[in-house]
Amino acid sequence: MSKTEHSALIARTPETLPFWKAAAENRLVLPFCEDCGRHHWYPRAICPHCHGRNLRWKQSAGHGTIHSIAVMHRASPPEATAIVQLDEGICIYTQIRLGEDETAAIGDRVLASFEPVSSASSALVFRLPT
């Protein structure tokens, strides 16, 4: 999956505009329901947990754990697609950026990062802590 394809996973809609604005500033924000006190992902206008509409965006530290991972070792550097469970409890389908000598496995801790896709857009990816 290329950087451009990855950025298409989060559609540009009025509901996701806060995500894209924060991404341009290299910040990860997540939708949060004030009615039930839970984060959710994928962004939407109604909470998938309680069907509440009292939503706001909260800053995330971007720390998570690899829940599932597939690594293409023949790529250079290796390419990894994963499901990352953030410390806030939600899971995000994403890419893990690995260096030439890095390996990643289920249970490894990762950090959110943003890569420029164009002059006006950044894609959410995750990296192993340095």
Coordinates of C-alpha atoms in Angstrom, one line a residue:
M1 CA 0.0 0.0 0.0
S2 CA 1.5 3.3 -1.0
K3 CA 1.5 6.5 1.0
T4 CA -1.3 7.8 -1.3
E5 CA -3.4 4.7 -0.9
H6 CA -3.0 4.8 2.9
S7 CA -4.2 8.4 3.2
A8 CA -7.3 7.4 1.3
L9 CA -8.3 5.1 4.2
I10 CA -9.4 8.2 6.1
A11 CA -11.9 9.9 3.8
R12 CA -11.9 13.7 3.7
T13 CA -15.4 14.5 4.9
P14 CA -16.8 17.2 7.2
E15 CA -16.7 14.7 10.0
T16 CA -13.0 14.0 9.6
L17 CA -11.9 17.6 9.1
P18 CA -10.5 17.9 12.7
F19 CA -8.4 14.8 12.1
W20 CA -6.9 16.3 8.9
K21 CA -6.2 19.7 10.5
A22 CA -4.4 18.1 13.4
A23 CA -2.5 15.8 11.0
A24 CA -1.2 18.8 9.1
E25 CA 0.3 19.9 12.5
N26 CA 1.7 16.3 13.2
R27 CA -0.8 15.7 15.9
L28 CA -3.1 12.7 16.4
V29 CA -6.7 13.5 17.5
L30 CA -9.4 11.0 18.1
P31 CA -13.2 11.2 18.3
F32 CA -14.5 11.0 21.8
C33 CA -18.1 10.7 23.0
E34 CA -19.0 12.9 26.0
D35 CA -22.2 10.8 26.5
C36 CA -20.5 7.4 27.2
G37 CA -16.9 8.6 27.8
R38 CA -15.3 6.4 25.0
H39 CA -13.1 7.0 22.0
H40 CA -14.0 5.4 18.7
W41 CA -12.5 4.9 15.3
Y42 CA -13.5 5.4 12.4
P43 CA -14.7 9.0 12.7
R44 CA -18.4 9.4 12.3
A45 CA -21.2 11.7 13.4
I46 CA -22.8 9.2 15.9
C47 CA -21.0 7.3 18.6
P48 CA -20.9 3.6 17.6
H49 CA -21.0 2.6 21.3
C50 CA -24.0 4.5 22.7
H51 CA -25.4 6.3 19.6
G52 CA -24.8 9.6 21.3
R53 CA -24.1 12.8 19.3
N54 CA -22.2 14.7 21.9
L55 CA -18.8 14.2 20.2
R56 CA -15.5 16.1 20.4
W57 CA -11.9 15.5 19.3
K58 CA -9.3 14.7 22.0
Q59 CA -5.5 14.8 21.6
S60 CA -3.9 11.4 21.7
A61 CA -0.3 10.8 22.8
G62 CA -0.2 8.3 19.9
H63 CA 1.2 5.4 21.9
G64 CA -0.1 1.9 21.0
T65 CA 0.7 -1.8 20.8
I66 CA 0.8 -3.9 17.7
H67 CA -2.3 -6.2 17.8
S68 CA -1.8 -7.9 14.4
I69 CA 0.9 -7.4 11.8
A70 CA 1.9 -8.6 8.3
V71 CA 5.4 -7.8 7.1
M72 CA 6.7 -8.0 3.6
H73 CA 10.4 -8.8 4.2
R74 CA 11.4 -8.7 0.5
A75 CA 10.7 -5.0 0.3
S76 CA 13.6 -2.7 1.2
P77 CA 13.1 -1.4 3.8
P78 CA 10.5 -4.1 4.9
E79 CA 6.9 -2.9 4.7
A80 CA 4.4 -3.7 7.4
T81 CA 0.7 -3.4 7.6
A82 CA -0.8 -3.7 11.1
I83 CA -3.7 -3.2 13.5
V84 CA -2.5 -1.0 16.3
Q85 CA -4.4 -0.8 19.5
L86 CA -3.9 2.7 20.9
D87 CA -3.7 3.3 24.7
E88 CA -7.1 4.9 24.4
G89 CA -8.5 1.4 23.6
I90 CA -9.3 1.8 19.9
C91 CA -7.7 -0.1 17.1
I92 CA -6.5 1.5 13.9
Y93 CA -5.5 -0.3 10.6
T94 CA -2.3 1.3 9.6
Q95 CA 1.3 0.9 8.4
I96 CA 4.3 0.4 10.5
R97 CA 7.4 2.1 9.2
L98 CA 10.5 0.0 9.7
G99 CA 14.1 0.8 9.1
E100 CA 16.5 -1.5 7.3
D101 CA 17.5 -3.4 10.4
E102 CA 14.2 -3.2 12.4
T103 CA 11.7 -5.9 13.0
A104 CA 8.2 -5.6 14.5
A105 CA 6.0 -8.2 16.2
I106 CA 2.7 -8.5 17.9
G107 CA 3.0 -6.9 21.3
D108 CA 5.6 -4.3 20.3
R109 CA 5.0 -0.7 21.4
V110 CA 4.7 1.9 18.6
L111 CA 4.3 5.6 18.3
A112 CA 2.1 7.6 15.9
S113 CA 3.9 9.6 13.2
F114 CA 2.8 11.6 10.2
E115 CA 4.4 11.4 6.7
P116 CA 3.9 14.1 4.1
V117 CA 1.9 12.7 1.2
S118 CA 1.6 16.1 -0.6
S119 CA 2.1 19.7 0.2
A120 CA -1.3 19.8 1.8
S121 CA -1.7 16.3 3.3
S122 CA 0.0 13.9 5.8
A123 CA -0.6 10.2 6.3
L124 CA -0.8 8.6 9.8
V125 CA 1.7 5.8 10.2
F126 CA 3.4 4.2 13.2
R127 CA 7.1 3.7 14.1
L128 CA 9.0 1.7 16.7
P129 CA 10.3 3.9 19.5
T130 CA 13.9 4.9 19.2

